[in-house]
Amino acid sequence: MTVAGEARERLSPRVAKQVRDLILTGAVRGGERLRTEHLAERLGVSATPVREALMALAGEGMVDFRPGRGFRVIPVTRRDVVDVYAMQAYVSGELAARAAELLEPSGLAQLDDLQREIEKTVRDGDLDATERADFALHRMVNRAAAAPKFTWMLSLTLRYVPFSAYADIPGWPLLARDDHDRVLAALNERKPEAAREAMAAHIREAGDLLVDFLAAQGVLAAH
C-alpha cells in the first residue's frame, strides 16, 4: 500500500466518527441525504475517505446506501440509544468487577485523586476539564481489569457515544461528580459484584440522560 493509501485508511475511521457524531447529535437528521462532496468540504477532507466512511457506516446501520441514489441517514430511535448503553453497561460492569480484584493501592489512590479533580472542575464550572478527568477515571478502571477482549468490545460501543454533546446535557456534570462514589467504594473494598452493579447502573443513568437530551432536541425518531 502506498503512503497516501495508508494515510487515507487512517483518515476514514476518523471521518466515520465525525459523521456518527453529526447523526447522534442531530446535526444531520434521519432521512437526510448525505452528499459526499458536501461532507468532504464540511469536514475538510477529500471525497474518497468520506465515501469510505459512509460505506462503513452503512455496514453499521447508521446510513442507508442505494446505488444511484447515494446515502441517507437512518433515523436514530430511543431503542437504538438504550441498546448501545445496555451493551456498554454490561461490559463496563464486568471490567469494574475484574478491576476490583486487581487494582493496586497506588491505583486506587490515583482513582481517588481523579475523583477529587472531577469535584473541583464541577465546582469551577470547567466542563472540558470534567470530561477529561471523567474519561481518565473510566479508562483507568477499564485498563486495570486486564481484559483486552472486553476492552475492545467496550471500544465498539463507545463509537456511538456523542462525547461532544456531554457538556450540553443537563445533569451530566453532577452525574460525573456524584455517581462514582459507589463504584470507588466497591473498588476500595475489593467487592467485584458491588463494583459490577455500581458501574453498570452509572452507565445506564448516563444513557438515560442522553436519551432525554436527544428526545428534547427532537433527534430521536418514534420507531
Short mmCIF file of C-alpha atoms in Angstrom, two decimals:
data_model
loop_
_atom_site.label_atom_id
_atom_site.label_comp_id
_atom_site.label_asym_id
_atom_site.label_seq_id
_atom_site.Cartn_x
_atom_site.Cartn_y
_atom_site.Cartn_z
CA MET A 1 0.00 0.00 0.00
CA THR A 2 1.25 3.49 -0.82
CA VAL A 3 1.84 6.16 1.83
CA ALA A 4 -1.20 8.03 0.50
CA GLY A 5 -3.30 4.89 0.77
CA GLU A 6 -2.20 4.28 4.36
CA ALA A 7 -2.99 7.88 5.29
CA ARG A 8 -6.47 7.59 3.76
CA GLU A 9 -7.06 4.31 5.59
CA ARG A 10 -6.26 6.03 8.88
CA LEU A 11 -8.41 9.02 7.95
CA SER A 12 -11.58 7.08 7.11
CA PRO A 13 -12.29 5.92 10.71
CA ARG A 14 -11.89 9.50 11.95
CA VAL A 15 -14.31 10.74 9.32
CA ALA A 16 -16.74 7.96 10.25
CA LYS A 17 -16.60 9.09 13.88
CA GLN A 18 -17.30 12.69 12.87
CA VAL A 19 -20.29 11.65 10.80
CA ARG A 20 -21.59 9.44 13.63
CA ASP A 21 -21.42 12.43 15.95
CA LEU A 22 -23.29 14.57 13.42
CA ILE A 23 -26.04 11.95 13.31
CA LEU A 24 -26.21 11.25 17.05
CA THR A 25 -26.33 14.94 17.98
CA GLY A 26 -28.94 15.75 15.35
CA ALA A 27 -26.67 17.96 13.26
CA VAL A 28 -27.88 15.81 10.38
CA ARG A 29 -31.33 14.27 10.72
CA GLY A 30 -32.92 10.95 9.92
CA GLY A 31 -33.84 10.70 6.26
CA GLU A 32 -31.44 13.47 5.27
CA ARG A 33 -29.35 12.84 2.19
CA LEU A 34 -25.59 12.82 2.76
CA ARG A 35 -23.72 14.21 -0.21
CA THR A 36 -20.11 13.08 -0.30
CA GLU A 37 -18.77 16.33 -1.70
CA HIS A 38 -20.65 18.47 0.83
CA LEU A 39 -19.42 16.38 3.76
CA ALA A 40 -15.87 16.48 2.41
CA GLU A 41 -15.99 20.27 2.33
CA ARG A 42 -17.59 20.44 5.78
CA LEU A 43 -15.00 18.13 7.35
CA GLY A 44 -12.02 19.49 5.44
CA VAL A 45 -11.05 16.25 3.73
CA SER A 46 -11.18 14.78 0.25
CA ALA A 47 -14.19 12.89 -1.06
CA THR A 48 -12.55 9.44 -1.02
CA PRO A 49 -12.26 8.95 2.78
CA VAL A 50 -15.77 10.37 3.16
CA ARG A 51 -17.18 7.78 0.80
CA GLU A 52 -15.22 5.02 2.56
CA ALA A 53 -16.52 6.24 5.92
CA LEU A 54 -20.11 6.31 4.66
CA MET A 55 -19.81 2.77 3.34
CA ALA A 56 -18.55 1.67 6.76
CA LEU A 57 -21.48 3.45 8.43
CA ALA A 58 -23.86 1.72 6.04
CA GLY A 59 -22.49 -1.58 7.37
CA GLU A 60 -23.20 -0.36 10.91
CA GLY A 61 -26.79 0.55 10.11
CA MET A 62 -26.20 4.26 10.59
CA VAL A 63 -26.81 5.23 6.96
CA ASP A 64 -28.58 3.65 4.02
CA PHE A 65 -26.84 3.30 0.66
CA ARG A 66 -28.63 2.70 -2.62
CA PRO A 67 -26.77 2.68 -5.93
CA GLY A 68 -27.76 5.66 -7.99
CA ARG A 69 -29.42 7.33 -5.01
CA GLY A 70 -26.49 7.73 -2.66
CA PHE A 71 -26.52 7.82 1.13
CA ARG A 72 -29.27 8.78 3.55
CA VAL A 73 -29.27 8.90 7.35
CA ILE A 74 -31.19 6.10 9.03
CA PRO A 75 -33.29 7.67 11.82
CA VAL A 76 -31.97 7.09 15.35
CA THR A 77 -34.58 5.74 17.76
CA ARG A 78 -34.79 5.72 21.53
CA ARG A 79 -34.30 1.95 21.43
CA ASP A 80 -31.08 2.38 19.44
CA VAL A 81 -29.54 4.55 22.15
CA VAL A 82 -30.85 2.41 25.01
CA ASP A 83 -29.43 -0.72 23.35
CA VAL A 84 -25.99 0.85 22.97
CA TYR A 85 -25.89 1.86 26.63
CA ALA A 86 -27.19 -1.53 27.74
CA MET A 87 -24.23 -3.16 26.00
CA GLN A 88 -21.84 -0.57 27.39
CA ALA A 89 -23.24 -1.01 30.91
CA TYR A 90 -22.76 -4.78 30.78
CA VAL A 91 -19.16 -4.62 29.54
CA SER A 92 -18.21 -1.71 31.83
CA GLY A 93 -19.68 -3.55 34.79
CA GLU A 94 -17.65 -6.67 34.04
CA LEU A 95 -14.48 -4.62 33.68
CA ALA A 96 -15.12 -2.91 37.02
CA ALA A 97 -15.68 -6.27 38.70
CA ARG A 98 -12.34 -7.55 37.46
CA ALA A 99 -10.60 -4.30 38.36
CA ALA A 100 -11.86 -4.67 41.94
CA GLU A 101 -9.71 -7.77 42.26
CA LEU A 102 -6.63 -6.41 40.51
CA LEU A 103 -6.20 -2.73 41.36
CA GLU A 104 -3.12 -1.97 43.45
CA PRO A 105 -3.30 0.52 46.35
CA SER A 106 -1.46 3.07 44.22
CA GLY A 107 -4.08 2.71 41.50
CA LEU A 108 -6.92 3.16 43.97
CA ALA A 109 -5.24 6.31 45.23
CA GLN A 110 -4.99 7.64 41.68
CA LEU A 111 -8.70 7.00 41.17
CA ASP A 112 -9.48 8.93 44.34
CA ASP A 113 -7.32 11.80 43.06
CA LEU A 114 -9.20 11.82 39.77
CA GLN A 115 -12.49 11.91 41.60
CA ARG A 116 -11.32 14.90 43.64
CA GLU A 117 -10.32 16.55 40.37
CA ILE A 118 -13.79 15.94 38.96
CA GLU A 119 -15.36 17.51 42.03
CA LYS A 120 -13.12 20.56 41.70
CA THR A 121 -13.76 21.05 37.99
CA VAL A 122 -17.52 20.80 38.54
CA ARG A 123 -17.28 23.48 41.24
CA ASP A 124 -15.24 25.64 38.86
CA GLY A 125 -17.67 25.09 36.01
CA ASP A 126 -14.88 23.77 33.77
CA LEU A 127 -16.84 21.18 31.80
CA ASP A 128 -13.98 20.34 29.45
CA ALA A 129 -11.74 19.51 32.41
CA THR A 130 -14.57 17.49 33.99
CA GLU A 131 -14.91 15.44 30.83
CA ARG A 132 -11.16 14.80 30.67
CA ALA A 133 -10.95 13.68 34.29
CA ASP A 134 -14.07 11.52 33.96
CA PHE A 135 -12.64 9.85 30.86
CA ALA A 136 -9.33 9.26 32.63
CA LEU A 137 -11.08 7.66 35.62
CA HIS A 138 -13.08 5.25 33.47
CA ARG A 139 -10.07 4.42 31.31
CA MET A 140 -8.00 3.58 34.38
CA VAL A 141 -10.67 1.21 35.72
CA ASN A 142 -11.04 -0.45 32.32
CA ARG A 143 -7.31 -0.95 31.86
CA ALA A 144 -6.89 -2.29 35.39
CA ALA A 145 -9.25 -5.14 34.52
CA ALA A 146 -6.57 -6.65 32.24
CA ALA A 147 -9.29 -7.96 29.92
CA PRO A 148 -8.31 -6.87 26.39
CA LYS A 149 -11.25 -8.57 24.65
CA PHE A 150 -13.77 -6.83 26.90
CA THR A 151 -11.91 -3.54 26.44
CA TRP A 152 -12.12 -3.99 22.68
CA MET A 153 -15.86 -4.69 22.88
CA LEU A 154 -16.30 -1.59 25.00
CA SER A 155 -14.50 0.47 22.38
CA LEU A 156 -17.09 -0.65 19.81
CA THR A 157 -19.96 0.66 21.92
CA LEU A 158 -18.12 3.93 22.58
CA ARG A 159 -18.22 4.68 18.86
CA TYR A 160 -21.90 5.53 19.31
CA VAL A 161 -21.46 7.84 22.30
CA PRO A 162 -21.51 11.52 21.26
CA PHE A 163 -18.95 12.76 23.78
CA SER A 164 -19.06 16.22 22.19
CA ALA A 165 -22.64 16.60 23.43
CA TYR A 166 -21.98 15.73 27.08
CA ALA A 167 -21.25 19.29 28.15
CA ASP A 168 -24.71 20.30 26.89
CA ILE A 169 -26.62 17.55 28.70
CA PRO A 170 -28.41 18.80 31.83
CA GLY A 171 -27.27 16.84 34.86
CA TRP A 172 -24.21 15.27 33.27
CA PRO A 173 -21.58 17.18 35.34
CA LEU A 174 -23.40 16.22 38.55
CA LEU A 175 -23.59 12.60 37.41
CA ALA A 176 -19.84 12.63 36.82
CA ARG A 177 -19.32 14.14 40.26
CA ASP A 178 -21.78 12.17 42.38
CA ASP A 179 -22.24 8.79 40.72
CA HIS A 180 -18.71 7.46 41.16
CA ASP A 181 -18.87 7.13 44.95
CA ARG A 182 -20.47 3.67 44.92
CA VAL A 183 -18.06 2.49 42.23
CA LEU A 184 -14.97 3.70 44.08
CA ALA A 185 -16.21 2.33 47.39
CA ALA A 186 -16.69 -1.11 45.86
CA LEU A 187 -13.25 -0.99 44.25
CA ASN A 188 -11.59 0.07 47.52
CA GLU A 189 -13.42 -2.68 49.41
CA ARG A 190 -12.46 -5.32 46.82
CA LYS A 191 -16.10 -6.24 46.14
CA PRO A 192 -16.40 -7.34 42.50
CA GLU A 193 -20.17 -7.82 42.43
CA ALA A 194 -20.81 -4.43 44.02
CA ALA A 195 -18.40 -2.81 41.56
CA ARG A 196 -20.17 -4.51 38.66
CA GLU A 197 -23.60 -3.33 39.78
CA ALA A 198 -22.46 0.21 40.60
CA MET A 199 -20.65 0.74 37.30
CA ALA A 200 -23.46 -0.74 35.22
CA ALA A 201 -26.00 1.48 36.99
CA HIS A 202 -23.79 4.52 36.41
CA ILE A 203 -23.55 3.84 32.67
CA ARG A 204 -27.29 3.21 32.36
CA GLU A 205 -28.01 6.51 34.11
CA ALA A 206 -25.69 8.32 31.70
CA GLY A 207 -27.61 6.70 28.85
CA ASP A 208 -30.92 7.85 30.32
CA LEU A 209 -29.64 11.43 30.48
CA LEU A 210 -28.53 11.25 26.86
CA VAL A 211 -31.86 9.79 25.70
CA ASP A 212 -33.79 12.55 27.46
CA PHE A 213 -31.50 15.17 25.94
CA LEU A 214 -31.76 13.80 22.41
CA ALA A 215 -35.53 13.46 22.73
CA ALA A 216 -35.81 17.08 23.86
CA GLN A 217 -33.74 18.13 20.84
CA GLY A 218 -36.05 16.22 18.51
CA VAL A 219 -33.26 13.92 17.38
CA LEU A 220 -34.93 10.59 18.15
CA ALA A 221 -37.39 9.01 15.73
CA ALA A 222 -40.59 7.48 17.06
CA HIS A 223 -39.78 4.00 15.75
#
